[in-house]
Coordinates of C-alpha atoms in Angstrom, one line a residue:
Chain A
M1 CA 134.3 226.6 -51.3
A2 CA 130.7 226.0 -50.3
Y3 CA 128.3 228.8 -50.9
S4 CA 125.3 229.5 -48.6
D5 CA 121.9 228.6 -50.0
K6 CA 121.0 232.3 -50.3
V7 CA 124.1 233.1 -52.3
V8 CA 123.3 230.2 -54.6
D9 CA 119.7 231.4 -54.9
H10 CA 120.7 234.9 -55.9
Y11 CA 123.3 233.6 -58.3
N12 CA 120.8 231.3 -60.0
N13 CA 117.9 233.8 -59.9
P14 CA 119.5 237.2 -59.7
R15 CA 116.9 239.9 -58.9
N16 CA 116.6 243.2 -60.8
V17 CA 119.2 242.6 -63.5
G18 CA 119.4 245.4 -66.0
S19 CA 120.2 249.0 -66.7
F20 CA 118.4 252.3 -66.6
D21 CA 119.3 255.2 -68.9
K22 CA 121.9 256.8 -66.7
S23 CA 121.3 260.3 -68.2
R24 CA 117.9 260.5 -66.6
A25 CA 117.5 263.0 -63.8
D26 CA 115.6 260.5 -61.6
I27 CA 118.3 257.8 -61.9
G28 CA 121.4 257.5 -59.7
T29 CA 124.2 255.3 -61.0
G30 CA 127.0 253.9 -58.9
M31 CA 129.9 251.9 -60.5
V32 CA 132.5 250.5 -58.2
G33 CA 135.4 248.1 -58.3
A34 CA 137.9 247.3 -61.1
P35 CA 138.3 244.5 -63.6
E36 CA 141.9 243.8 -62.4
C37 CA 140.5 243.1 -59.0
G38 CA 138.0 240.7 -60.3
D39 CA 134.9 242.6 -59.5
V40 CA 132.9 245.5 -60.8
M41 CA 129.4 246.4 -59.7
K42 CA 127.0 248.8 -61.3
L43 CA 124.0 249.7 -59.2
Q44 CA 121.2 252.0 -60.3
I45 CA 118.3 253.5 -58.4
Q46 CA 115.2 255.2 -59.7
V47 CA 114.0 257.8 -57.2
N48 CA 110.6 259.5 -56.9
A49 CA 111.7 263.2 -56.5
A50 CA 108.5 264.1 -54.7
T51 CA 108.7 261.4 -52.0
G52 CA 112.4 260.6 -52.0
V53 CA 111.5 256.9 -52.3
I54 CA 113.6 254.5 -54.3
E55 CA 110.9 253.0 -56.6
D56 CA 113.1 250.7 -58.6
A57 CA 116.7 249.5 -58.6
K58 CA 118.8 247.5 -61.1
F59 CA 122.3 246.0 -61.1
K60 CA 124.9 244.4 -63.2
T61 CA 127.9 242.8 -61.7
F62 CA 131.2 241.3 -62.9
G63 CA 132.5 239.2 -60.1
C64 CA 132.2 236.0 -58.1
G65 CA 129.0 234.5 -56.9
S66 CA 129.1 236.4 -53.6
A67 CA 129.6 239.7 -55.4
I68 CA 126.6 238.9 -57.7
A69 CA 124.5 237.9 -54.6
S70 CA 125.5 241.0 -52.6
S71 CA 124.4 243.4 -55.4
S72 CA 121.3 241.4 -56.2
L73 CA 120.3 241.5 -52.5
A74 CA 121.1 245.3 -52.4
T75 CA 118.6 246.0 -55.2
E76 CA 115.9 244.1 -53.3
W77 CA 116.6 246.0 -50.1
L78 CA 116.7 249.4 -51.8
K79 CA 113.3 249.2 -53.4
G80 CA 110.7 251.0 -51.2
K81 CA 113.3 252.7 -49.0
T82 CA 113.9 256.4 -49.0
V83 CA 117.3 257.7 -50.0
D84 CA 118.1 258.4 -46.4
Q85 CA 117.0 254.9 -45.3
A86 CA 119.1 253.4 -48.0
L87 CA 122.2 255.1 -46.7
E88 CA 121.7 253.1 -43.5
I89 CA 122.3 249.8 -45.2
K90 CA 125.6 248.4 -43.9
N91 CA 127.9 245.8 -45.5
T92 CA 127.6 243.8 -42.3
D93 CA 123.8 243.5 -42.9
I94 CA 124.7 241.9 -46.3
V95 CA 127.3 239.6 -44.7
N96 CA 124.8 238.4 -42.2
E97 CA 121.9 237.9 -44.6
L98 CA 124.1 235.9 -47.1
S99 CA 126.3 234.2 -44.5
L100 CA 129.4 235.4 -46.4
P101 CA 132.7 233.9 -45.2
P102 CA 135.5 236.3 -44.2
V103 CA 137.3 236.1 -47.6
K104 CA 134.1 237.4 -49.2
I105 CA 133.4 240.4 -47.0
H106 CA 134.9 242.7 -49.6
C107 CA 132.0 241.8 -51.8
S108 CA 129.6 243.2 -49.3
V109 CA 131.8 246.3 -48.9
L110 CA 131.6 246.8 -52.6
A111 CA 127.8 246.6 -52.5
E112 CA 127.6 249.2 -49.8
D113 CA 130.0 251.4 -51.8
A114 CA 127.8 250.9 -54.9
I115 CA 124.7 252.0 -53.0
K116 CA 126.4 255.1 -51.7
A117 CA 127.8 255.9 -55.1
A118 CA 124.4 255.6 -56.7
I119 CA 122.8 257.9 -54.1
D120 CA 125.7 260.4 -54.5
D121 CA 125.1 260.4 -58.2
Y122 CA 121.4 261.0 -57.8
K123 CA 121.9 263.8 -55.3
A124 CA 124.5 265.5 -57.5
K125 CA 122.0 265.4 -60.3
Q126 CA 119.3 266.9 -58.1
G127 CA 121.7 269.5 -56.8
A128 CA 122.7 270.4 -60.3
G129 CA 119.1 270.7 -61.2
A130 CA 119.6 269.2 -64.6
P131 CA 120.5 265.8 -66.0
A132 CA 124.2 265.4 -65.7
E133 CA 126.6 262.8 -67.0
A134 CA 126.8 260.0 -64.5
V135 CA 130.0 259.5 -62.7
T136 CA 131.4 256.1 -63.2
H137 CA 133.3 255.8 -60.0
Chain B
M1 CA 125.3 212.7 -60.5
K2 CA 129.1 213.1 -60.2
P3 CA 130.6 216.2 -62.0
I4 CA 132.2 215.6 -65.3
Y5 CA 136.0 215.4 -64.7
F6 CA 137.8 217.8 -67.0
D7 CA 140.7 218.6 -64.6
N8 CA 143.2 216.0 -65.7
H9 CA 146.2 218.3 -65.2
A10 CA 145.5 218.3 -61.5
T11 CA 145.3 214.5 -61.2
T12 CA 143.9 211.5 -63.0
P13 CA 141.8 208.6 -61.8
V14 CA 143.7 205.3 -61.4
D15 CA 143.2 203.1 -64.5
P16 CA 141.6 199.8 -63.4
R17 CA 144.4 198.0 -65.2
V18 CA 146.9 199.9 -63.0
L19 CA 145.0 199.1 -59.9
E20 CA 145.0 195.4 -60.8
A21 CA 148.8 195.5 -61.2
M22 CA 149.1 197.0 -57.8
L23 CA 146.8 194.9 -55.6
P24 CA 148.9 191.8 -55.1
Y25 CA 151.7 193.9 -53.6
F26 CA 149.6 195.1 -50.7
T27 CA 148.7 191.7 -49.3
E28 CA 150.0 188.6 -50.9
H29 CA 153.4 189.9 -52.1
F30 CA 154.0 192.5 -49.3
G31 CA 157.8 192.0 -49.0
N32 CA 160.4 194.6 -48.7
A33 CA 162.2 195.0 -52.0
A34 CA 165.4 195.4 -49.9
S35 CA 165.1 192.0 -48.2
R36 CA 167.7 190.0 -50.0
N37 CA 167.5 186.7 -48.2
H38 CA 163.9 185.4 -48.8
S39 CA 161.3 185.1 -51.5
Y40 CA 159.1 187.8 -50.1
G41 CA 161.9 190.3 -50.8
W42 CA 162.7 188.8 -54.2
T43 CA 159.2 189.0 -55.4
A44 CA 158.9 192.6 -54.3
E45 CA 162.2 193.3 -56.0
D46 CA 161.1 191.7 -59.2
A47 CA 158.0 193.9 -59.2
V48 CA 160.2 197.0 -58.7
E49 CA 162.6 196.0 -61.4
K50 CA 159.8 195.3 -63.8
A51 CA 158.4 198.8 -63.1
R52 CA 161.9 200.3 -63.6
K53 CA 162.0 198.8 -67.1
Q54 CA 158.5 200.1 -67.9
I55 CA 159.4 203.6 -66.8
A56 CA 162.7 203.6 -68.6
S57 CA 161.1 202.4 -71.7
L58 CA 158.6 205.3 -71.7
V59 CA 161.3 207.9 -71.5
G60 CA 164.0 206.2 -73.5
A61 CA 166.3 205.5 -70.5
T62 CA 167.8 202.4 -69.0
S63 CA 166.5 200.8 -65.8
K64 CA 169.5 201.8 -63.7
E65 CA 168.8 205.5 -64.4
I66 CA 165.4 205.5 -62.6
V67 CA 165.2 206.6 -59.0
F68 CA 161.9 206.1 -57.2
T69 CA 160.5 209.0 -55.2
S70 CA 157.2 210.0 -53.6
G71 CA 156.2 212.1 -56.6
A72 CA 157.4 214.9 -58.8
T73 CA 157.7 217.5 -56.1
E74 CA 160.3 215.3 -54.4
S75 CA 161.9 214.5 -57.8
N76 CA 162.3 218.2 -58.5
N77 CA 163.7 218.9 -55.0
L78 CA 166.1 216.0 -55.3
A79 CA 167.3 217.0 -58.8
I80 CA 167.7 220.7 -58.2
K81 CA 169.0 220.6 -54.6
G82 CA 171.0 217.5 -55.3
V83 CA 172.8 219.1 -58.2
A84 CA 173.3 222.4 -56.4
E85 CA 175.0 220.6 -53.5
M86 CA 177.0 218.1 -55.6
Y87 CA 178.3 220.7 -58.1
A88 CA 178.8 223.6 -55.6
E89 CA 182.5 223.7 -56.4
K90 CA 181.8 224.1 -60.1
G91 CA 179.3 226.9 -59.7
N92 CA 176.2 228.3 -58.0
H93 CA 174.1 229.5 -60.8
I94 CA 170.8 227.9 -61.8
I95 CA 168.5 228.9 -64.7
T96 CA 164.7 228.3 -64.6
A97 CA 161.6 230.1 -65.9
A98 CA 158.8 232.2 -64.5
T99 CA 156.1 229.7 -65.5
E100 CA 157.6 226.7 -63.7
H101 CA 155.6 224.7 -61.1
K102 CA 156.0 225.8 -57.5
A103 CA 157.9 222.7 -56.8
T104 CA 160.7 224.1 -59.0
L105 CA 160.3 227.8 -58.2
D106 CA 160.2 227.4 -54.4
T107 CA 163.1 224.9 -54.5
C108 CA 165.1 227.6 -56.4
K109 CA 164.0 230.2 -53.9
H110 CA 165.2 228.0 -51.1
L111 CA 168.6 227.7 -52.8
E112 CA 168.7 231.4 -53.4
K113 CA 168.7 231.9 -49.6
K114 CA 171.5 229.5 -49.3
G115 CA 173.7 231.5 -51.7
C116 CA 172.8 230.2 -55.1
R117 CA 172.1 232.7 -57.9
I118 CA 168.9 231.9 -59.8
T119 CA 167.9 233.3 -63.2
Y120 CA 164.1 233.2 -63.8
L121 CA 163.7 233.5 -67.5
P122 CA 160.6 235.3 -68.7
V123 CA 158.4 233.6 -71.4
K124 CA 157.1 235.0 -74.6
G125 CA 153.4 235.8 -75.1
D126 CA 152.8 232.2 -76.3
G127 CA 154.4 230.8 -73.2
L128 CA 157.6 229.6 -74.8
I129 CA 161.0 230.5 -73.6
D130 CA 163.4 232.4 -75.8
L131 CA 166.4 230.2 -76.6
D132 CA 168.7 233.2 -77.3
M133 CA 167.8 234.5 -73.9
L134 CA 168.6 231.1 -72.4
R135 CA 172.0 231.0 -74.2
D136 CA 172.8 234.5 -73.0
A137 CA 171.9 233.6 -69.4
I138 CA 174.3 230.7 -69.2
T139 CA 177.6 231.7 -67.5
E140 CA 180.7 229.8 -66.4
K141 CA 179.1 229.5 -63.0
T142 CA 175.9 227.9 -64.4
I143 CA 175.5 224.3 -63.2
L144 CA 171.9 223.6 -64.0
V145 CA 169.1 224.6 -66.3
S146 CA 165.7 223.4 -65.0
L147 CA 162.8 224.0 -67.5
M148 CA 159.5 222.1 -67.6
Y149 CA 158.6 219.9 -70.5
A150 CA 155.0 221.0 -70.7
N151 CA 153.2 223.5 -68.5
N152 CA 150.5 222.4 -66.1
E153 CA 148.2 225.4 -66.7
I154 CA 148.5 226.2 -70.4
G155 CA 149.9 222.9 -71.7
V156 CA 152.6 224.7 -73.7
V157 CA 155.5 222.3 -74.6
Q158 CA 158.9 223.9 -74.5
P159 CA 161.6 223.2 -77.2
I160 CA 163.2 220.6 -75.0
A161 CA 165.5 219.0 -77.6
E162 CA 166.9 222.5 -78.5
I163 CA 167.3 223.3 -74.8
G164 CA 169.1 220.0 -74.3
K165 CA 171.4 220.6 -77.2
L166 CA 172.3 224.1 -76.0
C167 CA 173.0 222.8 -72.5
K168 CA 175.2 220.0 -73.9
E169 CA 177.1 222.6 -75.9
K170 CA 177.7 224.7 -72.8
G171 CA 178.4 221.8 -70.5
V172 CA 175.5 222.5 -68.2
L173 CA 173.2 219.9 -66.7
F174 CA 169.6 220.0 -67.9
H175 CA 166.7 219.0 -65.7
T176 CA 163.1 218.9 -66.9
D177 CA 159.9 218.5 -64.9
A178 CA 158.1 216.3 -67.4
V179 CA 155.1 215.5 -65.2
Q180 CA 152.5 216.8 -67.6
A181 CA 154.2 215.4 -70.7
C182 CA 155.1 211.9 -69.8
G183 CA 152.7 209.4 -71.1
K184 CA 151.0 212.1 -73.2
I185 CA 153.5 213.0 -75.8
P186 CA 156.7 211.2 -76.9
V187 CA 159.5 211.9 -74.4
N188 CA 163.0 210.6 -75.0
V189 CA 165.9 211.5 -72.7
I190 CA 168.5 210.7 -75.4
A191 CA 166.9 212.6 -78.3
D192 CA 166.0 215.4 -76.0
G193 CA 169.4 215.7 -74.3
V194 CA 167.9 215.6 -70.8
D195 CA 170.1 214.7 -67.9
L196 CA 167.5 214.7 -65.1
L197 CA 163.7 214.2 -65.6
S198 CA 160.9 214.3 -63.0
L199 CA 157.7 212.3 -63.5
S200 CA 154.7 211.4 -61.4
A201 CA 152.3 208.4 -61.5
H202 CA 149.1 210.2 -60.6
K203 CA 149.2 212.5 -63.7
M204 CA 149.1 209.4 -66.0
Y205 CA 146.4 207.2 -64.4
G206 CA 148.6 205.8 -61.7
P207 CA 148.4 206.2 -57.9
K208 CA 149.2 209.3 -55.9
G209 CA 152.3 209.4 -53.8
V210 CA 154.8 207.8 -56.2
G211 CA 157.0 209.2 -58.9
A212 CA 160.5 208.9 -60.3
L213 CA 163.6 210.8 -61.2
Y214 CA 165.6 209.9 -64.2
V215 CA 169.3 210.4 -63.5
R216 CA 171.6 210.1 -66.5
R217 CA 174.4 207.6 -66.1
K218 CA 176.5 208.1 -69.2
G219 CA 177.6 211.2 -71.1
P220 CA 177.7 212.7 -68.5
R221 CA 177.3 210.6 -65.4
V222 CA 175.1 212.8 -63.2
Q223 CA 175.7 212.8 -59.5
L224 CA 173.4 214.0 -56.8
T225 CA 173.7 214.7 -53.1
A226 CA 171.0 212.7 -51.4
Q227 CA 168.4 214.9 -49.6
M228 CA 167.3 212.2 -47.1
D229 CA 169.6 210.1 -45.0
G230 CA 168.9 206.5 -44.4
G231 CA 169.5 203.0 -45.7
G232 CA 171.0 204.1 -48.9
H233 CA 168.3 202.8 -51.2
E234 CA 168.2 203.7 -54.9
R235 CA 172.0 203.7 -55.3
G236 CA 172.3 206.1 -52.4
M237 CA 170.3 208.8 -54.0
R238 CA 167.0 208.3 -52.2
S239 CA 166.8 206.4 -48.9
G240 CA 163.5 204.9 -47.8
T241 CA 161.7 201.6 -48.2
L242 CA 160.3 201.4 -51.6
N243 CA 156.6 201.8 -52.1
V244 CA 156.2 198.5 -54.0
P245 CA 152.5 198.7 -54.8
G246 CA 152.8 202.3 -55.9
I247 CA 155.9 201.5 -58.0
A248 CA 154.1 198.6 -59.6
G249 CA 151.3 201.0 -60.4
L250 CA 153.6 203.6 -61.8
G251 CA 155.2 201.0 -64.0
A252 CA 151.9 199.7 -65.3
A253 CA 150.7 203.3 -65.9
C254 CA 153.8 204.0 -68.0
E255 CA 153.4 200.8 -70.1
I256 CA 149.7 201.5 -70.8
S257 CA 150.3 205.1 -71.7
Q258 CA 153.2 204.2 -74.0
N259 CA 151.1 201.5 -75.8
D260 CA 148.1 203.8 -76.1
M261 CA 149.8 207.0 -76.9
P262 CA 149.6 206.9 -80.8
T263 CA 145.9 206.4 -80.8
E264 CA 145.0 208.2 -77.5
S265 CA 146.8 211.4 -78.3
V266 CA 144.9 211.6 -81.6
R267 CA 141.6 211.0 -79.8
L268 CA 142.3 213.6 -77.2
R269 CA 143.4 216.2 -79.7
G270 CA 140.2 215.6 -81.6
L271 CA 138.1 216.1 -78.4
R272 CA 140.1 219.2 -77.4
D273 CA 139.8 220.7 -80.9
R274 CA 136.1 220.0 -80.9
L275 CA 135.6 221.8 -77.6
R276 CA 137.6 224.7 -78.8
A277 CA 135.8 224.9 -82.1
T278 CA 132.4 224.8 -80.5
L279 CA 133.2 227.5 -77.9
E280 CA 134.8 229.7 -80.5
A281 CA 131.9 229.3 -82.9
N282 CA 129.3 230.2 -80.3
L283 CA 131.0 232.8 -78.2
E284 CA 132.7 236.1 -79.1
E285 CA 135.6 237.5 -77.1
V286 CA 137.2 234.2 -76.1
Y287 CA 140.9 234.0 -76.1
I288 CA 143.3 231.0 -76.0
N289 CA 146.1 231.4 -73.5
G290 CA 149.5 230.0 -74.8
S291 CA 150.7 228.5 -78.0
M292 CA 148.2 226.2 -79.8
E293 CA 151.0 224.8 -82.0
H294 CA 153.3 223.8 -79.2
R295 CA 150.8 222.3 -76.8
L296 CA 149.7 219.1 -75.1
P297 CA 146.9 217.5 -77.1
H298 CA 144.5 217.4 -74.2
N299 CA 144.9 220.9 -72.8
L300 CA 142.8 224.0 -73.5
N301 CA 143.2 227.2 -71.5
M302 CA 140.8 230.0 -72.5
S303 CA 139.8 233.4 -71.2
F304 CA 136.2 234.3 -71.4
A305 CA 136.3 238.1 -71.4
Y306 CA 134.0 240.1 -69.2
V307 CA 133.0 237.1 -67.0
E308 CA 134.7 236.4 -63.8
G309 CA 136.3 232.9 -63.4
E310 CA 134.8 232.0 -60.1
S311 CA 131.3 232.9 -61.0
L312 CA 131.8 230.8 -64.2
L313 CA 132.9 227.8 -62.1
M314 CA 129.8 228.3 -59.9
G315 CA 127.6 228.1 -63.0
I316 CA 129.3 225.0 -64.2
N317 CA 129.3 223.2 -60.9
D318 CA 128.6 219.8 -62.6
I319 CA 131.9 220.1 -64.4
A320 CA 135.3 219.9 -62.6
V321 CA 137.8 222.3 -64.2
S322 CA 140.0 224.9 -62.7
S323 CA 140.4 228.7 -63.1
G324 CA 143.2 231.2 -63.1
S325 CA 141.0 233.5 -61.1
A326 CA 142.3 234.9 -57.9
C327 CA 139.2 233.9 -56.1
T328 CA 139.9 230.2 -56.4
S329 CA 143.3 230.4 -55.0
A330 CA 144.4 230.7 -51.4
T331 CA 146.6 233.7 -52.2
L332 CA 143.9 235.9 -53.9
E333 CA 146.4 236.4 -56.7
P334 CA 145.5 235.5 -60.2
S335 CA 147.6 232.8 -62.0
Y336 CA 151.3 233.8 -62.1
V337 CA 151.6 231.6 -65.2
L338 CA 149.1 233.7 -67.2
K339 CA 150.6 236.9 -65.9
A340 CA 154.0 235.7 -67.1
L341 CA 152.4 235.5 -70.6
G342 CA 151.7 239.2 -70.3
L343 CA 148.0 238.7 -69.6
G344 CA 146.4 241.5 -67.6
D345 CA 144.9 240.6 -64.2
D346 CA 141.4 241.2 -65.8
M347 CA 142.0 238.5 -68.4
A348 CA 143.7 236.1 -65.9
H349 CA 140.5 236.4 -63.8
T350 CA 138.4 235.1 -66.7
S351 CA 140.4 232.0 -67.6
I352 CA 139.4 228.3 -67.4
R353 CA 141.7 225.4 -67.8
F354 CA 140.3 222.3 -69.4
G355 CA 142.3 219.0 -69.1
I356 CA 140.7 216.3 -71.1
G357 CA 141.6 212.7 -70.1
R358 CA 141.5 209.0 -71.0
F359 CA 138.0 208.5 -69.6
N360 CA 136.3 211.5 -71.2
T361 CA 133.9 211.1 -74.1
E362 CA 132.7 213.1 -77.0
E363 CA 129.3 213.4 -75.4
E364 CA 131.0 214.9 -72.3
V365 CA 132.8 217.4 -74.5
D366 CA 129.6 218.5 -76.1
Y367 CA 127.9 218.8 -72.8
V368 CA 130.7 220.9 -71.4
A369 CA 130.7 223.1 -74.4
K370 CA 127.0 223.7 -74.3
K371 CA 127.1 224.4 -70.6
M372 CA 130.0 226.8 -70.9
I373 CA 128.2 228.7 -73.7
D374 CA 125.0 229.0 -71.6
V375 CA 126.7 230.1 -68.5
V376 CA 129.0 232.6 -70.2
N377 CA 126.0 234.1 -72.0
K378 CA 124.1 234.3 -68.8
L379 CA 126.9 236.0 -66.9
R380 CA 127.6 238.4 -69.7
E381 CA 124.0 239.5 -69.4
L382 CA 124.8 240.2 -65.8
S383 CA 128.2 241.9 -66.6
P384 CA 128.5 245.7 -66.6
L385 CA 131.8 245.2 -68.5
W386 CA 130.1 243.3 -71.3
E387 CA 127.5 246.1 -71.5
M388 CA 130.2 248.7 -71.8
F389 CA 132.1 246.6 -74.3
K390 CA 128.9 246.4 -76.4
E391 CA 128.5 250.1 -76.1
G392 CA 131.9 250.5 -77.6
I393 CA 133.5 251.9 -74.4
D394 CA 137.3 251.2 -74.2
L395 CA 137.6 249.6 -70.8
S396 CA 141.3 250.4 -70.5
K397 CA 140.4 254.1 -70.5
V398 CA 137.9 254.0 -67.7
Q399 CA 139.0 255.2 -64.4
W400 CA 138.2 252.4 -62.0
T401 CA 138.0 252.6 -58.3
A402 CA 140.6 250.0 -57.3
H403 CA 140.0 248.5 -53.9

């Protein structure tokens, strides 16, 4: 299968690879997918509580090149957005940006799920008012 | 630069010596081997009979026992369907295994719909069948056992001689798909007790589109119902004008493989073991799929835990190999062969098959090993599973969100 140039670029030079301490109150962690399905994404956001702006984002992904590219792109897009703006990122935006073929649409869906899971985790921590154990799903 | 070709279980390049043997039969000697009344036909027939001898010699058969086909898929179809139809009065039960090639499995499924009963034997963790299980599966209605000589994904070599002996004891015909074994390891239809054997030219440095089926003529004389109607070529078993250049190529490929086998198999084993040793010395959490002891000398199938197969292939795009990952197949299912060994989907997703061939060199092996190590390390840095493994988390206990 031929990959688009953008997928190849993200695969060769993945942006924002890494991990934050998931116990921190200003970090939201989303982990989606399953090893049996061939892809697992972990996406983390660091949020400025005063402004609600995502100041940093990191990811790690087990999956095909399109899954790696989808999550790498997601971290790029998240930085600088508010949490509410981040929730507006749709999987179809990722599909369009990376020119994903139909068989790889699930990679973009997974990236959208990871964003939502990370935000949910962050909000849960804020709601709880104290650092909580990150949910891993 | 062309990618390094390490996918010699899929197909092999035509050896220049094979091509040379073929070329005259396209132009100068273009006759129909069935033309009995002029020299064009006789020359073509001579070429076909020479090839028949070369093939027979490779597998320990006689010339008259070789039937030419379009390849091993046709050979398997002819053997299995031909026996099922010819021996329908004797019984309707066929035994095969879960790790067979689709050309066997789908032929059996076809017969199942037509009223045959098929037993799909499971394999052990090392990919080998259990002989006791085979013995127990044979009934009075069993007419055929079809088990491959060596597996195309994991290179595991079945105990063919023992299977042949058991089938003889029970009076059941034995067919083996020997596509991956012929020309690579010694195959002998007498010593192995094989009644029907499929082989293909393009897996042993011959051309695509030509193969053969060995059909035993003595002890017992195996009969087949033809699957194509026509001029009654190949003693009525396979009609159709013979592919003379292809057949000349198959013959030459067999002769070269037979002559070179003692030295070439040692060389290939050396290269394969070098690849394995380098990978194992430099990477943790790599696992070999299938028995190392009962294995083709040029096959290595490894799972690289915590990295996904397709992303691995993408990183080594200057190397041609194949993966058991779902993402590389049309069905989105990981390899059924690896699953039959008891491998979880997660490990099947991380597997790579290396098939080293006649034209590969030690330098290429070293390049492939280094590239694999670099890419696996890079992808593990990217892998949340690797991170969790390193943190000591038991991944089997994590509740994943399956999708």
